[in-house]
Structure formats: structure tokens, C-alpha cells
Tab-separated table of C-alpha atoms in Angstrom:
chain	number	residue	atom	x	y	z
A	1	GLN	CA	16.735	-105.080	-60.494
A	2	ILE	CA	16.947	-106.588	-56.451
A	3	GLN	CA	15.817	-106.015	-53.325
A	4	LEU	CA	17.674	-106.407	-49.791
A	5	VAL	CA	16.809	-106.799	-46.141
A	6	GLU	CA	18.566	-107.658	-43.514
A	7	THR	CA	17.925	-109.299	-40.448
A	8	GLY	CA	19.496	-110.660	-37.462
A	9	GLY	CA	20.764	-107.617	-35.423
A	10	GLY	CA	20.059	-106.974	-31.831
A	11	LEU	CA	21.976	-106.593	-28.244
A	12	VAL	CA	24.544	-108.789	-27.021
A	13	LEU	CA	27.393	-108.991	-24.775
A	14	ALA	CA	31.191	-108.745	-25.991
A	15	GLY	CA	32.845	-111.538	-26.828
A	16	ASN	CA	29.645	-113.537	-28.109
A	17	THR	CA	28.268	-114.280	-31.714
A	18	LEU	CA	25.903	-112.981	-33.944
A	19	THR	CA	24.989	-114.063	-37.402
A	20	LEU	CA	23.139	-111.489	-40.025
A	21	SER	CA	21.171	-112.436	-42.683
A	22	CYS	CA	20.477	-110.861	-45.961
A	23	LEU	CA	17.521	-112.132	-47.933
A	24	ALA	CA	17.519	-111.166	-51.555
A	25	SER	CA	14.503	-110.737	-53.393
A	26	PRO	CA	15.540	-110.328	-57.378
A	27	SER	CA	13.541	-109.405	-60.232
A	28	GLY	CA	14.623	-110.816	-63.534
A	29	ARG	CA	18.330	-112.006	-63.162
A	30	PRO	CA	18.811	-114.460	-60.581
A	31	PHE	CA	20.501	-114.249	-57.350
A	32	ARG	CA	23.386	-116.165	-58.179
A	33	THR	CA	24.326	-113.421	-60.808
A	34	TYR	CA	25.020	-110.587	-57.910
A	35	ALA	CA	27.905	-110.006	-55.907
A	36	VAL	CA	27.095	-108.971	-51.926
A	37	GLY	CA	28.932	-106.846	-49.905
A	38	TRP	CA	28.443	-106.008	-46.034
A	39	PHE	CA	28.949	-102.231	-44.727
A	40	ARG	CA	28.497	-101.002	-41.190
A	41	GLN	CA	27.865	-97.348	-39.996
A	42	ALA	CA	28.099	-96.378	-35.813
A	43	PRO	CA	26.645	-92.793	-34.617
A	44	GLY	CA	28.538	-90.085	-36.009
A	45	LYS	CA	30.863	-91.952	-38.278
A	46	GLU	CA	31.080	-92.737	-41.842
A	47	ARG	CA	29.946	-95.927	-43.118
A	48	GLU	CA	32.798	-98.461	-43.498
A	49	PHE	CA	33.167	-101.575	-45.530
A	50	VAL	CA	32.819	-105.242	-43.600
A	51	ALA	CA	33.141	-107.940	-45.969
A	52	PHE	CA	32.329	-108.900	-49.241
A	53	ILE	CA	31.495	-112.054	-51.439
A	54	THR	CA	31.542	-112.581	-55.145
A	55	LEU	CA	29.921	-115.287	-57.210
A	56	SER	CA	29.490	-118.833	-56.422
A	57	PRO	CA	31.896	-120.811	-58.543
A	58	PRO	CA	29.663	-123.685	-60.988
A	59	ASN	CA	31.334	-126.359	-59.386
A	60	GLY	CA	30.192	-125.857	-55.555
A	61	SER	CA	33.605	-124.729	-54.261
A	62	PRO	CA	33.216	-121.556	-52.246
A	63	ALA	CA	33.072	-118.057	-53.282
A	64	ASN	CA	36.082	-115.667	-53.093
A	65	THR	CA	35.848	-113.393	-50.213
A	66	LYS	CA	37.265	-110.108	-48.874
A	67	TYR	CA	37.401	-108.576	-45.109
A	68	ALA	CA	38.511	-105.443	-43.390
A	69	ASP	CA	41.298	-105.635	-41.668
A	70	SER	CA	39.155	-104.492	-38.372
A	71	VAL	CA	36.842	-107.756	-38.730
A	72	LYS	CA	39.476	-110.255	-40.413
A	73	GLY	CA	39.340	-113.767	-38.333
A	74	ARG	CA	36.407	-112.959	-36.397
A	75	PHE	CA	34.089	-112.427	-38.923
A	76	GLU	CA	32.885	-114.768	-41.715
A	77	ILE	CA	30.714	-113.985	-44.787
A	78	SER	CA	28.998	-116.657	-46.948
A	79	ARG	CA	25.999	-117.281	-49.356
A	80	ASP	CA	23.106	-119.679	-49.963
A	81	ASP	CA	22.002	-118.994	-53.818
A	82	SER	CA	19.106	-121.659	-53.032
A	83	LYS	CA	17.962	-119.440	-50.431
A	84	LYS	CA	18.866	-115.883	-52.151
A	85	THR	CA	20.738	-115.417	-48.628
A	86	THR	CA	23.861	-113.979	-47.565
A	87	TYR	CA	25.231	-114.135	-44.193
A	88	LEU	CA	28.037	-112.696	-42.085
A	89	ARG	CA	28.650	-114.601	-39.108
A	90	MET	CA	30.406	-112.108	-36.263
A	91	ASN	CA	32.480	-113.805	-33.619
A	92	SER	CA	34.240	-112.507	-30.628
A	93	LEU	CA	32.168	-109.363	-30.917
A	94	LYS	CA	33.621	-106.117	-29.412
A	95	PRO	CA	31.772	-102.864	-28.435
A	96	GLU	CA	33.646	-101.231	-31.197
A	97	ASP	CA	31.535	-103.297	-33.815
A	98	THR	CA	28.587	-101.761	-32.693
A	99	ALA	CA	27.075	-100.446	-35.883
A	100	ALA	CA	23.773	-100.174	-38.148
A	101	TYR	CA	24.763	-103.223	-40.742
A	102	TYR	CA	23.977	-103.045	-44.367
A	103	CYS	CA	24.028	-105.677	-47.136
A	104	ALA	CA	24.394	-104.352	-50.566
A	105	ALA	CA	24.284	-106.088	-53.807
A	106	GLY	CA	25.509	-105.224	-57.610
A	107	LEU	CA	25.723	-107.445	-60.705
A	108	ALA	CA	29.379	-109.201	-60.404
A	109	HIS	CA	30.672	-107.357	-63.534
A	110	THR	CA	29.673	-103.976	-62.228
A	111	VAL	CA	31.424	-104.432	-58.659
A	112	VAL	CA	34.548	-103.105	-59.614
A	113	VAL	CA	36.058	-102.139	-56.110
A	114	PRO	CA	34.019	-104.409	-53.546
A	115	ALA	CA	35.409	-102.103	-50.541
A	116	ASP	CA	33.197	-98.957	-52.328
A	117	GLU	CA	30.387	-98.172	-51.475
A	118	ARG	CA	29.769	-96.978	-54.774
A	119	SER	CA	30.510	-100.316	-56.747
A	120	TYR	CA	26.786	-101.054	-55.545
A	121	ASP	CA	23.654	-100.383	-57.203
A	122	TYR	CA	21.306	-101.722	-54.294
A	123	TRP	CA	21.131	-101.784	-50.615
A	124	GLY	CA	19.008	-102.965	-47.610
A	125	PRO	CA	17.587	-100.999	-44.990
A	126	GLY	CA	19.884	-102.099	-42.416
A	127	THR	CA	19.799	-104.043	-39.075
A	128	GLN	CA	21.347	-102.664	-35.949
A	129	VAL	CA	23.919	-104.419	-33.748
A	130	THR	CA	25.033	-103.360	-30.218
A	131	VAL	CA	27.516	-105.016	-28.415
A	132	SER	CA	28.209	-104.121	-24.584
A	133	ALA	CA	30.922	-104.721	-22.778
């Protein structure tokens, strides 16, 4: 079991940078055993995949990541297991990035398709990001 909460949303000008945080509060299994994804949903649109990060390797090297084509090269997902937090750094923001952003988690072996919402068992309540031109 794990609870998630997103922070860091707000109103920014196009071209600026904003970093979202997803703080996890696990019960039982530690945070390091969960894979984490970021999704977003704009008004009137379906929720879409943004980014994914898998488990941190035991040797301290970066975890594997995946990104939607729409954000690749602009967004960066990372995790700090000591802080039980997953980050989404959003660079060069565009008005079309405006959406409610959600983090989602699942035990790594249960996340079969990272870009599919159905792969995740736990979700945060979301944080709003609004980008003005």
C-alpha cells in the first residue's frame, strides 16, 4: 500500500520551467520497490501518459525512464528514494502542457505497460499546471 500527493503546480509563462514533486507514504513495502509514472489530463481531454521511471539500480546508477513524444527532450523524470519523492522537471513549457498532472505508482513487477493507466494501482489527487502564452 502507498499514498501519493503531488505538489508544485501553478501558473507560469510559456518558455519557463516548473518542477512537480510526488511524495510517497508507503505502508509495508518500501518506496524503492515501486515504479512511478506521471500522467496529465486537460479539460475535455482524456488522461495521457507523460513520463515513467522504474526502480533505482542497487549500484546507484540512474533508473530507466520513458517519455511521451510530446514532452521528450523537454521534461525530465527522476526519483530520490531517500526522500520517497519522484520529480517531474518541465522545461520550455508550452500552453498545450496546461493540464492537471497526476503521479501514479505500482509495485515494479505489476507495471507491465508503463504508458497504460491500468498498470498502476495507486494515484495522487493531482496538481494543476497552467501555462500562459
